[in-house]
Amino acid sequence: MYHPALYTPITDILGCQFPILCAGMGGVARYQLAASVSNAGGFGCIGMVREQPEFIRKEVNLYRSISNKPFAINLIPAATEARLLAMQIAECIALKINYMVFFWDVDKEIVKQCRDNGIQVIYQVGSKRDAVLALEAGVDALIVQGVEAGGHVRGETSLFGLLPEICAFSSVPIIASGGITTGEGMVAAFALGAQAISCGTLFLATEESNAHYFHKEKIVAAEASNTVLCYNFYRNWPMPAAVRVLKNDITESINHPYKSHLNNPIGEQDGAPIYPFSTDSPLDGAVGDIASMALYCGQGCGSVKHIKTAATVINDLMQEADRYLNRF
Ligand SMILES: Cc1cc2nc3c(=O)[nH]c(=O)nc-3n(C[C@H](O)[C@H](O)[C@H](O)COP(=O)(O)O)c2cc1C
């Protein structure tokens, strides 16, 4: 039994033991990672942005073959072609998915469709404006993402600037996201009104994540100042969007030689070419110039010292938070 402050009401809504979510990460958070997180008492999320319905079905069936715990499917409506998005949602309804996590522009119609079909909706937002829109749409919980976050970054405000502002008016529970990699960070987010945390970078660097080993090792070696918020990785994404990545030759050179060879692949993932400046991060099995790809990473990386199992990550977070809360 941990400190009572670590058992927050949202764990009842999510049906998990501990207030720790694994962020939906396209390509990286597949069924193995999501199930490992859920089986260890956290809440797993399968990142299925722009995946075909057949693949979603396959991942969900594989998840259910190794876990009977609740989990979410993560989609990004604004980054998905309308026809595919409609098919993805229909597939999730058919699969009787209980929770969806959405990100980027708030899509009220999709929220309504999910809720009408008994799905609980969690929206990740990066501003007060989007939080208001998500609440108007009727979401069940919000993830507040700070600018410290790895991957695509929606807003411009630090987590600790935004969190109390949104907590002040939110009628639904809040989950904090961006730069949290320790139990102490979790307690700090709770002190500002969050009931749970959602971590990406921390779970990317686990044995079960589908990220390329090079990416995991780079995170373990990095500190906050090695990350940068930039617009250098934009291909294969429908709108200009900021991403937080590890600095590399792409982010550090204004006139990178790849700019003159945009149509020459720099690598391959599962038989498909990877082009320079692509938003696709390298996954297990990728080959080529991995170091020049999008190596997403949040500012909490300095505390990620080892590649662990997801269960060890959750155990360590809970113990660190418990130790801090019981320090006197
Ligand atoms: C590798 C990677 C991929 C991501 N892909 C997605 C995604 O597909 N959908 C999504 O909603 N958020 C995605 N995110 C953002 C996360 O939801 C979350 O906001 C972020 O990881 C939190 O910051 P942290 O990495 O510092 O923990 C991604 C983050 C990372 C690190």
Tab-separated table of C-alpha atoms and ligand atoms in Angstrom:
chain	number	residue	atom	x	y	z
A	1	MET	CA	0.000	0.000	0.000
A	2	TYR	CA	1.407	3.369	-1.061
A	3	HIS	CA	0.635	6.827	0.371
A	4	PRO	CA	-3.137	7.542	0.090
A	5	ALA	CA	-2.483	10.666	-2.047
A	6	LEU	CA	-1.440	8.306	-4.839
A	7	TYR	CA	-4.889	6.710	-5.099
A	8	THR	CA	-6.834	9.400	-6.956
A	9	PRO	CA	-10.472	9.219	-8.128
A	10	ILE	CA	-9.456	8.945	-11.803
A	11	THR	CA	-8.079	5.456	-11.188
A	12	ASP	CA	-11.699	4.371	-10.648
A	13	ILE	CA	-12.763	5.990	-13.938
A	14	LEU	CA	-9.910	4.297	-15.797
A	15	GLY	CA	-10.144	1.002	-13.915
A	16	CYS	CA	-6.434	0.937	-13.109
A	17	GLN	CA	-4.525	0.586	-9.856
A	18	PHE	CA	-2.043	3.462	-10.199
A	19	PRO	CA	-2.505	6.984	-11.688
A	20	ILE	CA	0.052	6.457	-14.443
A	21	LEU	CA	-0.809	6.418	-18.152
A	22	CYS	CA	1.454	5.451	-20.976
A	23	ALA	CA	1.035	8.089	-23.709
A	24	GLY	CA	-0.312	6.968	-27.050
A	25	MET	CA	2.769	7.022	-29.246
A	26	GLY	CA	2.339	6.203	-32.922
A	27	GLY	CA	4.497	3.202	-33.860
A	28	VAL	CA	6.161	3.133	-30.428
A	29	ALA	CA	3.292	2.233	-28.071
A	30	ARG	CA	1.910	-0.970	-29.507
A	31	TYR	CA	0.125	-3.806	-27.731
A	32	GLN	CA	3.206	-5.168	-25.918
A	33	LEU	CA	3.957	-1.848	-24.211
A	34	ALA	CA	0.321	-0.971	-23.523
A	35	ALA	CA	-0.394	-4.412	-22.030
A	36	SER	CA	2.785	-4.371	-19.928
A	37	VAL	CA	1.787	-0.974	-18.497
A	38	SER	CA	-1.778	-2.085	-17.750
A	39	ASN	CA	-0.710	-5.440	-16.311
A	40	ALA	CA	1.648	-3.580	-13.952
A	41	GLY	CA	-1.216	-1.423	-12.611
A	42	GLY	CA	-0.934	1.581	-14.945
A	43	PHE	CA	-3.152	2.453	-17.917
A	44	GLY	CA	-1.918	1.422	-21.355
A	45	CYS	CA	-2.663	3.251	-24.554
A	46	ILE	CA	-2.087	1.822	-28.032
A	47	GLY	CA	-0.890	4.530	-30.452
A	48	MET	CA	-2.756	3.922	-33.694
A	49	VAL	CA	-2.507	7.280	-35.463
A	50	ARG	CA	-3.218	6.821	-39.182
A	51	GLU	CA	-3.138	3.008	-38.963
A	52	GLN	CA	-5.527	0.936	-41.065
A	53	PRO	CA	-8.563	-0.612	-39.300
A	54	GLU	CA	-7.240	-4.143	-39.901
A	55	PHE	CA	-4.052	-3.269	-38.055
A	56	ILE	CA	-6.019	-1.746	-35.161
A	57	ARG	CA	-8.027	-4.977	-34.918
A	58	LYS	CA	-4.861	-7.057	-34.921
A	59	GLU	CA	-3.244	-4.984	-32.169
A	60	VAL	CA	-6.372	-5.001	-30.014
A	61	ASN	CA	-6.732	-8.784	-30.337
A	62	LEU	CA	-3.074	-9.246	-29.424
A	63	TYR	CA	-3.499	-6.909	-26.440
A	64	ARG	CA	-6.519	-8.875	-25.274
A	65	SER	CA	-4.593	-12.140	-25.610
A	66	ILE	CA	-2.167	-11.016	-22.872
A	67	SER	CA	-4.189	-8.579	-20.741
A	68	ASN	CA	-7.741	-8.270	-19.499
A	69	LYS	CA	-7.107	-4.779	-18.099
A	70	PRO	CA	-8.714	-1.595	-19.489
A	71	PHE	CA	-6.743	0.314	-22.132
A	72	ALA	CA	-7.226	3.101	-24.678
A	73	ILE	CA	-6.722	3.523	-28.386
A	74	ASN	CA	-5.037	6.798	-29.373
A	75	LEU	CA	-5.879	8.602	-32.619
A	76	ILE	CA	-5.159	12.088	-33.954
A	77	PRO	CA	-8.285	13.181	-35.892
A	78	ALA	CA	-6.769	16.354	-37.411
A	79	ALA	CA	-3.806	14.421	-38.826
A	80	THR	CA	-5.932	11.677	-40.358
A	81	GLU	CA	-7.693	11.730	-43.704
A	82	ALA	CA	-11.469	11.879	-43.058
A	83	ARG	CA	-12.322	8.544	-44.694
A	84	LEU	CA	-9.645	6.655	-42.781
A	85	LEU	CA	-10.645	8.361	-39.534
A	86	ALA	CA	-14.269	7.278	-40.003
A	87	MET	CA	-13.129	3.687	-40.604
A	88	GLN	CA	-10.828	3.781	-37.548
A	89	ILE	CA	-13.653	4.977	-35.292
A	90	ALA	CA	-16.074	2.404	-36.722
A	91	GLU	CA	-13.495	-0.314	-36.048
A	92	CYS	CA	-12.992	0.862	-32.452
A	93	ILE	CA	-16.755	0.804	-31.891
A	94	ALA	CA	-16.981	-2.686	-33.397
A	95	LEU	CA	-14.125	-3.838	-31.168
A	96	LYS	CA	-15.990	-2.474	-28.132
A	97	ILE	CA	-13.100	-0.234	-27.123
A	98	ASN	CA	-13.919	1.435	-23.793
A	99	TYR	CA	-11.522	4.396	-23.879
A	100	MET	CA	-10.153	6.659	-26.614
A	101	VAL	CA	-7.373	9.229	-26.242
A	102	PHE	CA	-7.416	11.977	-28.883
A	103	PHE	CA	-4.918	14.756	-29.566
A	104	TRP	CA	-4.565	18.018	-31.526
A	105	ASP	CA	-7.581	20.071	-32.795
A	106	VAL	CA	-10.684	19.201	-30.802
A	107	ASP	CA	-13.111	17.274	-33.016
A	108	LYS	CA	-16.536	17.636	-31.415
A	109	GLU	CA	-18.277	15.241	-33.795
A	110	ILE	CA	-15.842	12.443	-33.058
A	111	VAL	CA	-16.194	12.992	-29.310
A	112	LYS	CA	-19.973	12.799	-29.627
A	113	GLN	CA	-19.870	9.689	-31.802
A	114	CYS	CA	-17.614	7.910	-29.327
A	115	ARG	CA	-19.640	8.902	-26.281
A	116	ASP	CA	-22.903	7.938	-28.017
A	117	ASN	CA	-21.368	4.501	-28.432
A	118	GLY	CA	-20.394	4.193	-24.774
A	119	ILE	CA	-16.720	5.051	-25.216
A	120	GLN	CA	-15.089	7.296	-22.603
A	121	VAL	CA	-13.096	10.074	-24.235
A	122	ILE	CA	-9.854	11.597	-22.996
A	123	TYR	CA	-8.555	14.605	-24.965
A	124	GLN	CA	-4.951	15.793	-24.827
A	125	VAL	CA	-4.814	19.600	-25.041
A	126	GLY	CA	-2.038	22.181	-24.915
A	127	SER	CA	-3.943	25.394	-24.199
A	128	LYS	CA	-6.846	26.820	-22.223
A	129	ARG	CA	-8.696	27.376	-25.479
A	130	ASP	CA	-8.531	23.720	-26.489
A	131	ALA	CA	-9.428	22.666	-22.946
A	132	VAL	CA	-12.612	24.758	-23.148
A	133	LEU	CA	-13.476	23.254	-26.555
A	134	ALA	CA	-12.880	19.719	-25.277
A	135	LEU	CA	-15.063	20.324	-22.220
A	136	GLU	CA	-17.821	21.743	-24.435
A	137	ALA	CA	-17.542	18.615	-26.565
A	138	GLY	CA	-18.250	16.527	-23.464
A	139	VAL	CA	-14.968	14.715	-22.807
A	140	ASP	CA	-14.582	12.539	-19.707
A	141	ALA	CA	-11.027	13.639	-18.852
A	142	LEU	CA	-8.336	15.978	-20.139
A	143	ILE	CA	-4.647	15.412	-20.619
A	144	VAL	CA	-2.873	18.751	-20.227
A	145	GLN	CA	0.320	18.730	-22.283
A	146	GLY	CA	3.105	21.161	-21.440
A	147	VAL	CA	5.699	22.429	-23.872
A	148	GLU	CA	8.291	20.156	-22.181
A	149	ALA	CA	6.703	17.152	-23.895
A	150	GLY	CA	8.391	14.884	-26.404
A	151	GLY	CA	6.813	14.326	-29.823
A	152	HIS	CA	4.280	16.700	-31.338
A	153	VAL	CA	3.703	19.647	-29.031
A	154	ARG	CA	0.357	21.378	-29.229
A	155	GLY	CA	0.847	24.490	-27.084
A	156	GLU	CA	3.440	27.015	-26.027
A	157	THR	CA	3.082	26.963	-22.243
A	158	SER	CA	4.956	25.030	-19.568
A	159	LEU	CA	3.062	22.250	-17.832
A	160	PHE	CA	3.243	24.019	-14.475
A	161	GLY	CA	1.972	27.248	-16.047
A	162	LEU	CA	-0.953	25.597	-17.790
A	163	LEU	CA	-1.992	22.942	-15.283
A	164	PRO	CA	-3.346	25.214	-12.501
A	165	GLU	CA	-5.064	27.464	-15.045
A	166	ILE	CA	-7.014	24.569	-16.580
A	167	CYS	CA	-7.595	22.808	-13.243
A	168	ALA	CA	-9.267	26.016	-12.032
A	169	PHE	CA	-12.236	25.567	-14.370
A	170	SER	CA	-12.207	21.940	-15.483
A	171	SER	CA	-15.259	19.889	-14.576
A	172	VAL	CA	-13.446	16.645	-15.408
A	173	PRO	CA	-10.272	15.067	-13.995
A	174	ILE	CA	-6.933	16.233	-15.353
A	175	ILE	CA	-3.943	14.149	-16.344
A	176	ALA	CA	-0.565	15.928	-16.552
A	177	SER	CA	1.774	15.329	-19.469
A	178	GLY	CA	5.144	16.652	-20.551
A	179	GLY	CA	8.570	16.128	-19.047
A	180	ILE	CA	7.483	13.887	-16.162
A	181	THR	CA	9.884	11.000	-15.604
A	182	THR	CA	10.073	10.665	-11.801
A	183	GLY	CA	7.805	10.041	-8.832
A	184	GLU	CA	8.719	13.483	-7.520
A	185	GLY	CA	7.500	14.974	-10.804
A	186	MET	CA	4.252	13.058	-10.400
A	187	VAL	CA	3.737	14.487	-6.881
A	188	ALA	CA	4.469	18.002	-8.168
A	189	ALA	CA	1.811	17.602	-10.870
A	190	PHE	CA	-0.661	16.355	-8.263
A	191	ALA	CA	0.103	19.400	-6.094
A	192	LEU	CA	-0.999	21.571	-9.024
A	193	GLY	CA	-4.288	19.734	-9.455
A	194	ALA	CA	-3.617	16.712	-11.662
A	195	GLN	CA	-5.016	13.312	-10.719
A	196	ALA	CA	-2.711	11.259	-12.946
A	197	ILE	CA	0.287	11.560	-15.242
A	198	SER	CA	0.761	10.511	-18.862
A	199	CYS	CA	4.348	9.712	-19.830
A	200	GLY	CA	5.759	9.209	-23.310
A	201	THR	CA	9.543	9.511	-23.221
A	202	LEU	CA	9.824	7.442	-20.032
A	203	PHE	CA	7.922	4.523	-21.578
A	204	LEU	CA	9.647	4.877	-24.941
A	205	ALA	CA	12.864	3.885	-23.166
A	206	THR	CA	11.487	0.531	-21.970
A	207	GLU	CA	12.187	-2.977	-23.166
A	208	GLU	CA	8.621	-3.404	-24.420
A	209	SER	CA	8.424	-0.248	-26.533
A	210	ASN	CA	8.678	-0.606	-30.290
A	211	ALA	CA	11.129	2.300	-30.648
A	212	HIS	CA	14.484	1.622	-32.295
A	213	TYR	CA	17.179	0.667	-29.774
A	214	PHE	CA	19.311	3.627	-30.932
A	215	HIS	CA	16.480	5.982	-29.938
A	216	LYS	CA	16.138	4.379	-26.483
A	217	GLU	CA	19.891	4.576	-25.856
A	218	LYS	CA	20.011	8.215	-26.949
A	219	ILE	CA	17.253	9.098	-24.459
A	220	VAL	CA	19.091	7.349	-21.645
A	221	ALA	CA	22.235	9.369	-22.446
A	222	ALA	CA	20.435	12.718	-22.897
A	223	GLU	CA	19.708	15.651	-20.643
A	224	ALA	CA	17.050	18.356	-21.034
A	225	SER	CA	19.283	20.754	-22.974
A	226	ASN	CA	19.837	18.067	-25.630
A	227	THR	CA	16.193	18.437	-26.724
A	228	VAL	CA	14.831	21.145	-28.981
A	229	LEU	CA	11.363	22.273	-30.032
A	230	CYS	CA	11.494	22.727	-33.794
A	231	TYR	CA	9.730	22.465	-37.133
A	232	ASN	CA	12.457	20.466	-38.860
A	233	PHE	CA	10.442	17.249	-39.067
A	234	TYR	CA	7.381	17.980	-41.135
A	235	ARG	CA	7.053	15.459	-43.966
A	236	ASN	CA	4.183	13.039	-43.826
A	237	TRP	CA	2.243	15.426	-41.551
A	238	PRO	CA	-0.676	17.485	-42.888
A	239	MET	CA	-0.055	20.783	-41.110
A	240	PRO	CA	2.919	22.714	-39.720
A	241	ALA	CA	3.446	21.395	-36.212
A	242	ALA	CA	6.173	21.774	-33.604
A	243	VAL	CA	7.973	18.668	-32.401
A	244	ARG	CA	10.343	18.165	-29.479
A	245	VAL	CA	13.235	15.947	-30.512
A	246	LEU	CA	16.817	15.232	-29.561
A	247	LYS	CA	19.131	17.654	-31.323
A	248	ASN	CA	20.855	16.030	-34.297
A	249	ASP	CA	22.480	17.054	-37.557
A	250	ILE	CA	19.045	17.913	-38.989
A	251	THR	CA	18.083	20.329	-36.209
A	252	GLU	CA	21.566	21.851	-35.971
A	253	SER	CA	22.349	22.666	-39.614
A	254	ILE	CA	20.490	25.339	-41.536
A	255	ASN	CA	21.453	24.007	-44.942
A	256	HIS	CA	21.532	20.287	-44.408
A	257	PRO	CA	22.722	18.391	-47.515
A	258	TYR	CA	19.510	16.295	-47.404
A	259	LYS	CA	17.619	19.446	-48.449
A	260	SER	CA	19.054	19.019	-51.935
A	261	HIS	CA	18.006	15.350	-52.102
A	262	LEU	CA	14.512	15.387	-50.684
A	263	ASN	CA	13.382	12.388	-52.680
A	264	ASN	CA	16.281	10.137	-51.759
A	265	PRO	CA	15.310	7.804	-48.896
A	266	ILE	CA	17.622	7.916	-45.883
A	267	GLY	CA	16.438	4.581	-44.544
A	268	GLU	CA	13.822	1.884	-44.549
A	269	GLN	CA	11.158	0.734	-42.110
A	270	ASP	CA	9.484	-2.632	-42.697
A	271	GLY	CA	10.260	-2.429	-46.413
A	272	ALA	CA	8.992	1.146	-46.848
A	273	PRO	CA	11.363	4.066	-47.522
A	274	ILE	CA	11.950	6.738	-44.879
A	275	TYR	CA	12.575	10.171	-46.389
A	276	PRO	CA	14.593	12.968	-44.784
A	277	PHE	CA	12.667	15.317	-42.468
A	278	SER	CA	9.898	12.726	-41.985
A	279	THR	CA	7.849	12.849	-38.774
A	280	ASP	CA	8.134	9.045	-38.528
A	281	SER	CA	10.534	8.121	-35.727
A	282	PRO	CA	12.673	5.002	-36.227
A	283	LEU	CA	11.067	1.826	-34.904
A	284	ASP	CA	12.477	-1.600	-34.191
A	285	GLY	CA	13.908	-2.984	-37.443
A	286	ALA	CA	14.517	0.383	-39.118
A	287	VAL	CA	17.764	0.652	-41.091
A	288	GLY	CA	19.668	3.592	-42.573
A	289	ASP	CA	20.686	6.973	-41.171
A	290	ILE	CA	18.782	6.480	-37.895
A	291	ALA	CA	20.673	9.346	-36.206
A	292	SER	CA	19.145	11.861	-38.656
A	293	MET	CA	15.563	10.764	-38.101
A	294	ALA	CA	13.032	12.311	-35.690
A	295	LEU	CA	14.199	11.177	-32.252
A	296	TYR	CA	11.313	12.423	-30.117
A	297	CYS	CA	12.219	13.204	-26.537
A	298	GLY	CA	10.767	15.268	-23.678
A	299	GLN	CA	12.677	17.496	-21.291
A	300	GLY	CA	12.492	14.952	-18.477
A	301	CYS	CA	15.054	12.730	-20.218
A	302	GLY	CA	17.845	13.643	-17.761
A	303	SER	CA	16.206	11.401	-15.148
A	304	VAL	CA	15.821	8.435	-17.533
A	305	LYS	CA	19.023	6.544	-16.771
A	306	HIS	CA	18.313	2.952	-17.789
A	307	ILE	CA	16.225	0.974	-20.233
A	308	LYS	CA	13.860	-0.854	-17.864
A	309	THR	CA	10.756	-2.993	-18.170
A	310	ALA	CA	7.475	-1.042	-18.078
A	311	ALA	CA	6.619	-2.753	-14.766
A	312	THR	CA	9.896	-1.542	-13.225
A	313	VAL	CA	9.191	1.991	-14.460
A	314	ILE	CA	5.783	1.975	-12.756
A	315	ASN	CA	7.142	0.422	-9.592
A	316	ASP	CA	9.956	3.004	-9.428
A	317	LEU	CA	7.576	5.940	-10.024
A	318	MET	CA	5.288	4.774	-7.234
A	319	GLN	CA	8.138	4.162	-4.808
A	320	GLU	CA	9.754	7.539	-5.523
A	321	ALA	CA	6.422	9.335	-5.055
A	322	ASP	CA	5.671	7.358	-1.890
A	323	ARG	CA	9.117	8.051	-0.423
A	324	TYR	CA	8.726	11.771	-1.115
A	325	LEU	CA	5.248	11.982	0.410
A	326	ASN	CA	6.433	10.113	3.533
A	327	ARG	CA	9.685	12.071	3.908
A	328	PHE	CA	8.986	13.552	7.354
B	1	LIG	C1	7.844	9.048	-29.614
B	1	LIG	C2	6.603	9.820	-29.313
B	1	LIG	C3	5.498	9.659	-30.133
B	1	LIG	C4	4.306	10.329	-29.843
B	1	LIG	N1	3.209	10.092	-30.616
B	1	LIG	C5	2.007	10.546	-30.213
B	1	LIG	C6	0.821	10.095	-30.855
B	1	LIG	O1	0.852	9.314	-31.806
B	1	LIG	N2	-0.349	10.550	-30.375
B	1	LIG	C7	-0.440	11.399	-29.291
B	1	LIG	O2	-1.545	11.733	-28.874
B	1	LIG	N3	0.668	11.876	-28.701
B	1	LIG	C8	1.888	11.441	-29.116
B	1	LIG	N4	3.023	11.852	-28.447
B	1	LIG	C9	2.926	12.860	-27.370
B	1	LIG	C10	2.490	12.219	-26.046
B	1	LIG	O3	1.103	11.993	-26.072
B	1	LIG	C11	2.793	13.076	-24.817
B	1	LIG	O4	2.203	14.336	-24.926
B	1	LIG	C12	4.268	13.277	-24.525
B	1	LIG	O5	5.002	12.094	-24.736
B	1	LIG	C13	4.444	13.713	-23.088
B	1	LIG	O6	5.732	14.195	-22.847
B	1	LIG	P1	6.960	13.261	-22.375
B	1	LIG	O7	7.415	12.556	-23.614
B	1	LIG	O8	7.946	14.235	-21.874
B	1	LIG	O9	6.463	12.307	-21.335
B	1	LIG	C14	4.233	11.213	-28.735
B	1	LIG	C15	5.366	11.382	-27.923
B	1	LIG	C16	6.538	10.697	-28.188
B	1	LIG	C17	7.707	10.871	-27.260
